[in-house]
Amino acid sequence: MIGMPRSSQVTRYREIVSVLARHGFGWLITELDLRNMLPLGDRLFPAQMEDAQDRTQALHLRLAFEELGPTFIKLGQVLSTRSDLLSPAYTAELAKLQDAAPTVPYSQIATVFEADFGVAPDEVYAEFDQLPLAAASIGQVHAARLHDGSEVVVKVQRPGIVAAIERDLEVLLDLAGAIDKHTDFGRRTNVLGLVEEFAFNLRCELDYDREAQNVERFRLAFDGDQDIYIPEICWAQTTSRVLTMERLHGYKVTELEELERAGIDRRQIAANIVRLMMEEIFVHGMFHADPHPGNLFVLPDGMIGMIDFGMVGYVDERLQESLSRLFLALSKGDSERLMDEMYYMGMIGGQVNRQTLRQDLDHLVICYVNQSVQNLAAAGIFSELTELARRHHVQLP
């Protein structure tokens, strides 16, 4: 079903197919007619591929992504946020990939500096901690100090990661096209479109100059805001593979006991975060696309600090207006208007049964529209909305 891969892709295809087979996804390999990519033993004894079928598929998908490396780890992280596409078992398991990346030895980090700056990290900074603060699928973060004494964090890209990711993206795009063409799930979901969006965003993340520009846009947008703080970029120590930024000290938004001990008003923090997210989208037309707790800090003075701007989304005026009308219809309990707006935004295709979707929207509205604000649980509403979207194959933008 998939055309013959280029010679440069064959080895990677075989690695991917073998890992998927070992983790119980033989059904997908058979459906895509990729069994010729398996080792001879697995083709002769297919029962060995099926042994894992009795185990939890979500667990094995996560293990397969870990084994396949950075591109697939990143894909799993993105899918872990798509509860409109995947069941809670999958999103919960894939969320564990946030901590899956191994660290890179300092010797390899030093080679990046030698190539980009012509000198070792110790000459670029007054101090550079060789042990990383954190490791991610694309790069890792080190603490450092500038020659003027300023504390900074330095994100350094993994050597060779660009070539590895480009190779994997070619394979993923081929597989996504085949899934759309030959499986019911693909025809309902537009997997190719999802992978194309993933590829675009991942390529943007590979350019740290672009990320630095994202930070500057947010600094300008929230300049003078008394509740939101965006760190400063150190341009002299930044390249396409090295990003140096002011270091923020504070608490994660999930560290509730620490916030209490520091005397910080949690209700005000919650209000500031909601305002931040609303202003991003409806005032500035852009948003931080990876706002997990590790990227949102509460500073000692109670301000919200944001980091990691590798993934930033943009919302044009038309989509801003559509989202406003959608929220207004939801707040008024107008399920018909709500469904019309979803059609207008391209969220509902021809395969959606309008009558059953209307019934489910009516039920959602009845459950929530007359509730007091105190009794509303945002997580519960979002969970029901995404489950509704998944059940009716609604494509969330």
PDB file of C-alpha atoms in Angstrom, residues 109-306:
ATOM      1  CA  ILE A 109      27.532  19.836  23.906  1.00  0.00           C
ATOM      2  CA  ALA A 110      30.994  21.377  23.598  1.00  0.00           C
ATOM      3  CA  THR A 111      31.178  20.425  19.907  1.00  0.00           C
ATOM      4  CA  VAL A 112      28.064  22.499  19.216  1.00  0.00           C
ATOM      5  CA  PHE A 113      29.716  25.549  20.814  1.00  0.00           C
ATOM      6  CA  GLU A 114      32.949  24.930  18.913  1.00  0.00           C
ATOM      7  CA  ALA A 115      31.003  24.908  15.653  1.00  0.00           C
ATOM      8  CA  ASP A 116      28.751  27.903  16.399  1.00  0.00           C
ATOM      9  CA  PHE A 117      31.050  30.157  18.443  1.00  0.00           C
ATOM     10  CA  GLY A 118      34.508  28.801  17.683  1.00  0.00           C
ATOM     11  CA  VAL A 119      35.228  28.361  21.400  1.00  0.00           C
ATOM     12  CA  ALA A 120      34.178  26.126  24.313  1.00  0.00           C
ATOM     13  CA  PRO A 121      31.205  27.046  26.566  1.00  0.00           C
ATOM     14  CA  ASP A 122      33.567  28.182  29.361  1.00  0.00           C
ATOM     15  CA  GLU A 123      34.770  30.969  27.067  1.00  0.00           C
ATOM     16  CA  VAL A 124      31.293  32.069  26.008  1.00  0.00           C
ATOM     17  CA  TYR A 125      30.131  32.374  29.637  1.00  0.00           C
ATOM     18  CA  ALA A 126      31.834  33.263  32.894  1.00  0.00           C
ATOM     19  CA  GLU A 127      30.435  30.003  34.329  1.00  0.00           C
ATOM     20  CA  PHE A 128      28.804  27.008  32.607  1.00  0.00           C
ATOM     21  CA  ASP A 129      27.431  24.019  34.514  1.00  0.00           C
ATOM     22  CA  GLN A 130      28.387  20.845  32.633  1.00  0.00           C
ATOM     23  CA  LEU A 131      25.540  18.914  34.278  1.00  0.00           C
ATOM     24  CA  PRO A 132      22.196  19.726  32.595  1.00  0.00           C
ATOM     25  CA  LEU A 133      19.206  21.106  34.459  1.00  0.00           C
ATOM     26  CA  ALA A 134      16.858  19.203  32.141  1.00  0.00           C
ATOM     27  CA  ALA A 135      16.890  17.142  28.960  1.00  0.00           C
ATOM     28  CA  ALA A 136      14.275  17.131  26.193  1.00  0.00           C
ATOM     29  CA  SER A 137      13.901  15.339  22.890  1.00  0.00           C
ATOM     30  CA  ILE A 138      15.514  18.110  20.828  1.00  0.00           C
ATOM     31  CA  GLY A 139      17.966  19.682  23.257  1.00  0.00           C
ATOM     32  CA  GLN A 140      18.934  20.085  26.881  1.00  0.00           C
ATOM     33  CA  VAL A 141      19.226  23.005  29.286  1.00  0.00           C
ATOM     34  CA  HIS A 142      22.279  24.085  31.294  1.00  0.00           C
ATOM     35  CA  ALA A 143      22.683  26.769  33.941  1.00  0.00           C
ATOM     36  CA  ALA A 144      25.276  29.462  33.245  1.00  0.00           C
ATOM     37  CA  ARG A 145      26.384  32.947  34.265  1.00  0.00           C
ATOM     38  CA  LEU A 146      27.280  35.800  31.922  1.00  0.00           C
ATOM     39  CA  HIS A 147      30.428  37.865  32.381  1.00  0.00           C
ATOM     40  CA  ASP A 148      28.317  40.683  33.856  1.00  0.00           C
ATOM     41  CA  GLY A 149      27.125  38.253  36.571  1.00  0.00           C
ATOM     42  CA  SER A 150      23.615  37.653  35.176  1.00  0.00           C
ATOM     43  CA  GLU A 151      22.166  34.177  35.701  1.00  0.00           C
ATOM     44  CA  VAL A 152      20.986  32.531  32.486  1.00  0.00           C
ATOM     45  CA  VAL A 153      19.792  29.201  31.143  1.00  0.00           C
ATOM     46  CA  VAL A 154      21.296  27.816  27.949  1.00  0.00           C
ATOM     47  CA  LYS A 155      19.351  25.469  25.695  1.00  0.00           C
ATOM     48  CA  VAL A 156      21.654  23.464  23.442  1.00  0.00           C
ATOM     49  CA  GLN A 157      20.481  21.376  20.524  1.00  0.00           C
ATOM     50  CA  ARG A 158      21.462  17.709  20.355  1.00  0.00           C
ATOM     51  CA  PRO A 159      24.204  17.165  17.744  1.00  0.00           C
ATOM     52  CA  GLY A 160      22.865  15.557  14.564  1.00  0.00           C
ATOM     53  CA  ILE A 161      19.239  15.942  15.608  1.00  0.00           C
ATOM     54  CA  VAL A 162      18.172  17.914  12.514  1.00  0.00           C
ATOM     55  CA  ALA A 163      19.202  15.192  10.042  1.00  0.00           C
ATOM     56  CA  ALA A 164      17.642  12.460  12.211  1.00  0.00           C
ATOM     57  CA  ILE A 165      14.336  14.318  12.508  1.00  0.00           C
ATOM     58  CA  GLU A 166      14.155  15.124   8.788  1.00  0.00           C
ATOM     59  CA  ARG A 167      14.666  11.439   7.969  1.00  0.00           C
ATOM     60  CA  ASP A 168      11.906  10.410  10.363  1.00  0.00           C
ATOM     61  CA  LEU A 169       9.490  13.086   9.159  1.00  0.00           C
ATOM     62  CA  GLU A 170       9.766  11.786   5.590  1.00  0.00           C
ATOM     63  CA  VAL A 171       8.832   8.312   6.810  1.00  0.00           C
ATOM     64  CA  LEU A 172       5.997   9.596   9.022  1.00  0.00           C
ATOM     65  CA  LEU A 173       4.484  11.581   6.162  1.00  0.00           C
ATOM     66  CA  ASP A 174       4.561   8.479   3.936  1.00  0.00           C
ATOM     67  CA  LEU A 175       2.931   6.364   6.660  1.00  0.00           C
ATOM     68  CA  ALA A 176       0.292   9.022   7.387  1.00  0.00           C
ATOM     69  CA  GLY A 177      -0.715   9.183   3.717  1.00  0.00           C
ATOM     70  CA  ALA A 178      -1.084   5.389   3.640  1.00  0.00           C
ATOM     71  CA  ILE A 179      -3.135   5.369   6.867  1.00  0.00           C
ATOM     72  CA  ASP A 180      -5.512   7.990   5.446  1.00  0.00           C
ATOM     73  CA  LYS A 181      -5.908   6.040   2.221  1.00  0.00           C
ATOM     74  CA  HIS A 182      -6.248   2.525   3.565  1.00  0.00           C
ATOM     75  CA  THR A 183      -7.772   2.670   7.079  1.00  0.00           C
ATOM     76  CA  ASP A 184     -11.118   3.849   8.436  1.00  0.00           C
ATOM     77  CA  PHE A 185      -9.372   5.738  11.238  1.00  0.00           C
ATOM     78  CA  GLY A 186      -7.305   7.662   8.694  1.00  0.00           C
ATOM     79  CA  ARG A 187     -10.292   8.521   6.523  1.00  0.00           C
ATOM     80  CA  ARG A 188     -12.104   9.894   9.593  1.00  0.00           C
ATOM     81  CA  THR A 189      -9.170  11.701  11.155  1.00  0.00           C
ATOM     82  CA  ASN A 190      -6.985  13.155   8.358  1.00  0.00           C
ATOM     83  CA  VAL A 191      -3.779  11.741   9.827  1.00  0.00           C
ATOM     84  CA  LEU A 192      -1.707  13.266   7.026  1.00  0.00           C
ATOM     85  CA  GLY A 193      -2.928  16.748   7.946  1.00  0.00           C
ATOM     86  CA  LEU A 194      -2.031  16.152  11.582  1.00  0.00           C
ATOM     87  CA  VAL A 195       1.454  14.902  10.698  1.00  0.00           C
ATOM     88  CA  GLU A 196       2.018  17.809   8.299  1.00  0.00           C
ATOM     89  CA  GLU A 197       1.153  20.236  11.108  1.00  0.00           C
ATOM     90  CA  PHE A 198       3.392  18.292  13.486  1.00  0.00           C
ATOM     91  CA  ALA A 199       6.256  18.393  10.953  1.00  0.00           C
ATOM     92  CA  PHE A 200       5.882  22.149  10.455  1.00  0.00           C
ATOM     93  CA  ASN A 201       5.908  22.852  14.191  1.00  0.00           C
ATOM     94  CA  LEU A 202       8.809  20.502  14.842  1.00  0.00           C
ATOM     95  CA  ARG A 203      10.919  22.122  12.123  1.00  0.00           C
ATOM     96  CA  CYS A 204      10.181  25.494  13.692  1.00  0.00           C
ATOM     97  CA  GLU A 205      11.354  24.144  17.063  1.00  0.00           C
ATOM     98  CA  LEU A 206      14.666  23.123  15.516  1.00  0.00           C
ATOM     99  CA  ASP A 207      15.535  26.780  14.853  1.00  0.00           C
ATOM    100  CA  TYR A 208      16.419  28.471  18.143  1.00  0.00           C
ATOM    101  CA  ASP A 209      16.680  31.843  16.398  1.00  0.00           C
ATOM    102  CA  ARG A 210      12.982  31.522  15.622  1.00  0.00           C
ATOM    103  CA  GLU A 211      12.236  30.602  19.242  1.00  0.00           C
ATOM    104  CA  ALA A 212      14.170  33.651  20.422  1.00  0.00           C
ATOM    105  CA  GLN A 213      12.047  35.817  18.117  1.00  0.00           C
ATOM    106  CA  ASN A 214       8.914  34.235  19.624  1.00  0.00           C
ATOM    107  CA  VAL A 215      10.124  35.253  23.083  1.00  0.00           C
ATOM    108  CA  GLU A 216      10.670  38.825  21.883  1.00  0.00           C
ATOM    109  CA  ARG A 217       7.129  38.985  20.465  1.00  0.00           C
ATOM    110  CA  PHE A 218       5.702  37.906  23.809  1.00  0.00           C
ATOM    111  CA  ARG A 219       7.938  40.359  25.712  1.00  0.00           C
ATOM    112  CA  LEU A 220       6.636  43.167  23.512  1.00  0.00           C
ATOM    113  CA  ALA A 221       3.011  42.025  23.838  1.00  0.00           C
ATOM    114  CA  PHE A 222       3.141  41.894  27.652  1.00  0.00           C
ATOM    115  CA  ASP A 223       5.546  44.772  28.199  1.00  0.00           C
ATOM    116  CA  GLY A 224       4.500  46.681  31.310  1.00  0.00           C
ATOM    117  CA  ASP A 225       2.087  43.993  32.497  1.00  0.00           C
ATOM    118  CA  GLN A 226       2.249  43.815  36.303  1.00  0.00           C
ATOM    119  CA  ASP A 227       1.248  40.131  36.461  1.00  0.00           C
ATOM    120  CA  ILE A 228       3.067  38.489  33.515  1.00  0.00           C
ATOM    121  CA  TYR A 229       6.833  38.261  33.053  1.00  0.00           C
ATOM    122  CA  ILE A 230       8.646  37.083  29.908  1.00  0.00           C
ATOM    123  CA  PRO A 231      12.435  36.498  30.280  1.00  0.00           C
ATOM    124  CA  GLU A 232      14.985  38.411  28.240  1.00  0.00           C
ATOM    125  CA  ILE A 233      16.945  36.851  25.362  1.00  0.00           C
ATOM    126  CA  CYS A 234      20.749  37.170  25.358  1.00  0.00           C
ATOM    127  CA  TRP A 235      21.273  37.629  21.636  1.00  0.00           C
ATOM    128  CA  ALA A 236      25.086  37.686  21.712  1.00  0.00           C
ATOM    129  CA  GLN A 237      25.032  34.122  23.090  1.00  0.00           C
ATOM    130  CA  THR A 238      22.231  32.817  20.826  1.00  0.00           C
ATOM    131  CA  THR A 239      22.426  30.946  17.501  1.00  0.00           C
ATOM    132  CA  SER A 240      20.140  28.600  15.595  1.00  0.00           C
ATOM    133  CA  ARG A 241      21.359  25.762  17.900  1.00  0.00           C
ATOM    134  CA  VAL A 242      22.108  27.610  21.163  1.00  0.00           C
ATOM    135  CA  LEU A 243      19.530  29.723  22.999  1.00  0.00           C
ATOM    136  CA  THR A 244      20.565  31.817  26.001  1.00  0.00           C
ATOM    137  CA  MET A 245      17.849  33.376  28.125  1.00  0.00           C
ATOM    138  CA  GLU A 246      17.438  35.074  31.487  1.00  0.00           C
ATOM    139  CA  ARG A 247      16.975  32.493  34.247  1.00  0.00           C
ATOM    140  CA  LEU A 248      13.751  32.598  36.242  1.00  0.00           C
ATOM    141  CA  HIS A 249      13.529  31.362  39.823  1.00  0.00           C
ATOM    142  CA  GLY A 250      10.146  30.454  41.202  1.00  0.00           C
ATOM    143  CA  TYR A 251       7.577  27.738  41.771  1.00  0.00           C
ATOM    144  CA  LYS A 252       5.747  25.488  39.353  1.00  0.00           C
ATOM    145  CA  VAL A 253       2.033  26.236  39.292  1.00  0.00           C
ATOM    146  CA  THR A 254       1.449  22.702  40.607  1.00  0.00           C
ATOM    147  CA  GLU A 255       3.619  23.190  43.726  1.00  0.00           C
ATOM    148  CA  LEU A 256       0.659  24.151  45.884  1.00  0.00           C
ATOM    149  CA  GLU A 257       2.259  23.691  49.307  1.00  0.00           C
ATOM    150  CA  GLU A 258       5.245  25.825  48.323  1.00  0.00           C
ATOM    151  CA  LEU A 259       2.922  28.560  47.073  1.00  0.00           C
ATOM    152  CA  GLU A 260       1.021  28.474  50.372  1.00  0.00           C
ATOM    153  CA  ARG A 261       4.229  28.741  52.414  1.00  0.00           C
ATOM    154  CA  ALA A 262       5.362  31.675  50.293  1.00  0.00           C
ATOM    155  CA  GLY A 263       2.079  33.468  51.028  1.00  0.00           C
ATOM    156  CA  ILE A 264       1.109  33.662  47.359  1.00  0.00           C
ATOM    157  CA  ASP A 265      -2.619  33.950  46.614  1.00  0.00           C
ATOM    158  CA  ARG A 266      -3.471  30.876  44.534  1.00  0.00           C
ATOM    159  CA  ARG A 267      -6.811  32.301  43.411  1.00  0.00           C
ATOM    160  CA  GLN A 268      -5.048  35.349  42.003  1.00  0.00           C
ATOM    161  CA  ILE A 269      -2.508  33.124  40.256  1.00  0.00           C
ATOM    162  CA  ALA A 270      -5.355  31.158  38.654  1.00  0.00           C
ATOM    163  CA  ALA A 271      -7.047  34.388  37.556  1.00  0.00           C
ATOM    164  CA  ASN A 272      -3.786  35.706  36.068  1.00  0.00           C
ATOM    165  CA  ILE A 273      -3.199  32.498  34.100  1.00  0.00           C
ATOM    166  CA  VAL A 274      -6.731  32.582  32.673  1.00  0.00           C
ATOM    167  CA  ARG A 275      -6.281  36.231  31.702  1.00  0.00           C
ATOM    168  CA  LEU A 276      -2.902  35.430  30.158  1.00  0.00           C
ATOM    169  CA  MET A 277      -4.385  32.715  27.962  1.00  0.00           C
ATOM    170  CA  MET A 278      -7.383  34.810  26.923  1.00  0.00           C
ATOM    171  CA  GLU A 279      -5.247  37.852  26.088  1.00  0.00           C
ATOM    172  CA  GLU A 280      -2.791  35.725  24.119  1.00  0.00           C
ATOM    173  CA  ILE A 281      -5.531  34.528  21.790  1.00  0.00           C
ATOM    174  CA  PHE A 282      -8.093  37.336  21.665  1.00  0.00           C
ATOM    175  CA  VAL A 283      -5.866  40.413  22.021  1.00  0.00           C
ATOM    176  CA  HIS A 284      -2.462  39.457  20.608  1.00  0.00           C
ATOM    177  CA  GLY A 285      -3.498  36.695  18.190  1.00  0.00           C
ATOM    178  CA  MET A 286      -0.849  34.233  19.354  1.00  0.00           C
ATOM    179  CA  PHE A 287      -0.462  31.671  22.098  1.00  0.00           C
ATOM    180  CA  HIS A 288       2.127  29.583  23.905  1.00  0.00           C
ATOM    181  CA  ALA A 289       1.366  26.121  22.480  1.00  0.00           C
ATOM    182  CA  ASP A 290       3.049  24.066  25.218  1.00  0.00           C
ATOM    183  CA  PRO A 291       1.807  25.520  28.533  1.00  0.00           C
ATOM    184  CA  HIS A 292       2.444  22.513  30.779  1.00  0.00           C
ATOM    185  CA  PRO A 293       3.412  23.130  34.444  1.00  0.00           C
ATOM    186  CA  GLY A 294       7.135  22.966  33.681  1.00  0.00           C
ATOM    187  CA  ASN A 295       6.815  26.015  31.427  1.00  0.00           C
ATOM    188  CA  LEU A 296       4.775  28.209  33.793  1.00  0.00           C
ATOM    189  CA  PHE A 297       6.502  29.617  36.876  1.00  0.00           C
ATOM    190  CA  VAL A 298       5.117  31.620  39.759  1.00  0.00           C
ATOM    191  CA  LEU A 299       7.821  34.118  40.671  1.00  0.00           C
ATOM    192  CA  PRO A 300       8.431  35.097  44.335  1.00  0.00           C
ATOM    193  CA  ASP A 301       6.486  38.345  43.821  1.00  0.00           C
ATOM    194  CA  GLY A 302       3.487  36.419  42.423  1.00  0.00           C
ATOM    195  CA  MET A 303       4.046  37.242  38.746  1.00  0.00           C
ATOM    196  CA  ILE A 304       3.562  34.488  36.139  1.00  0.00           C
ATOM    197  CA  GLY A 305       6.755  33.689  34.251  1.00  0.00           C
ATOM    198  CA  MET A 306       6.711  31.771  30.971  1.00  0.00           C
TER     199      MET A 306
END
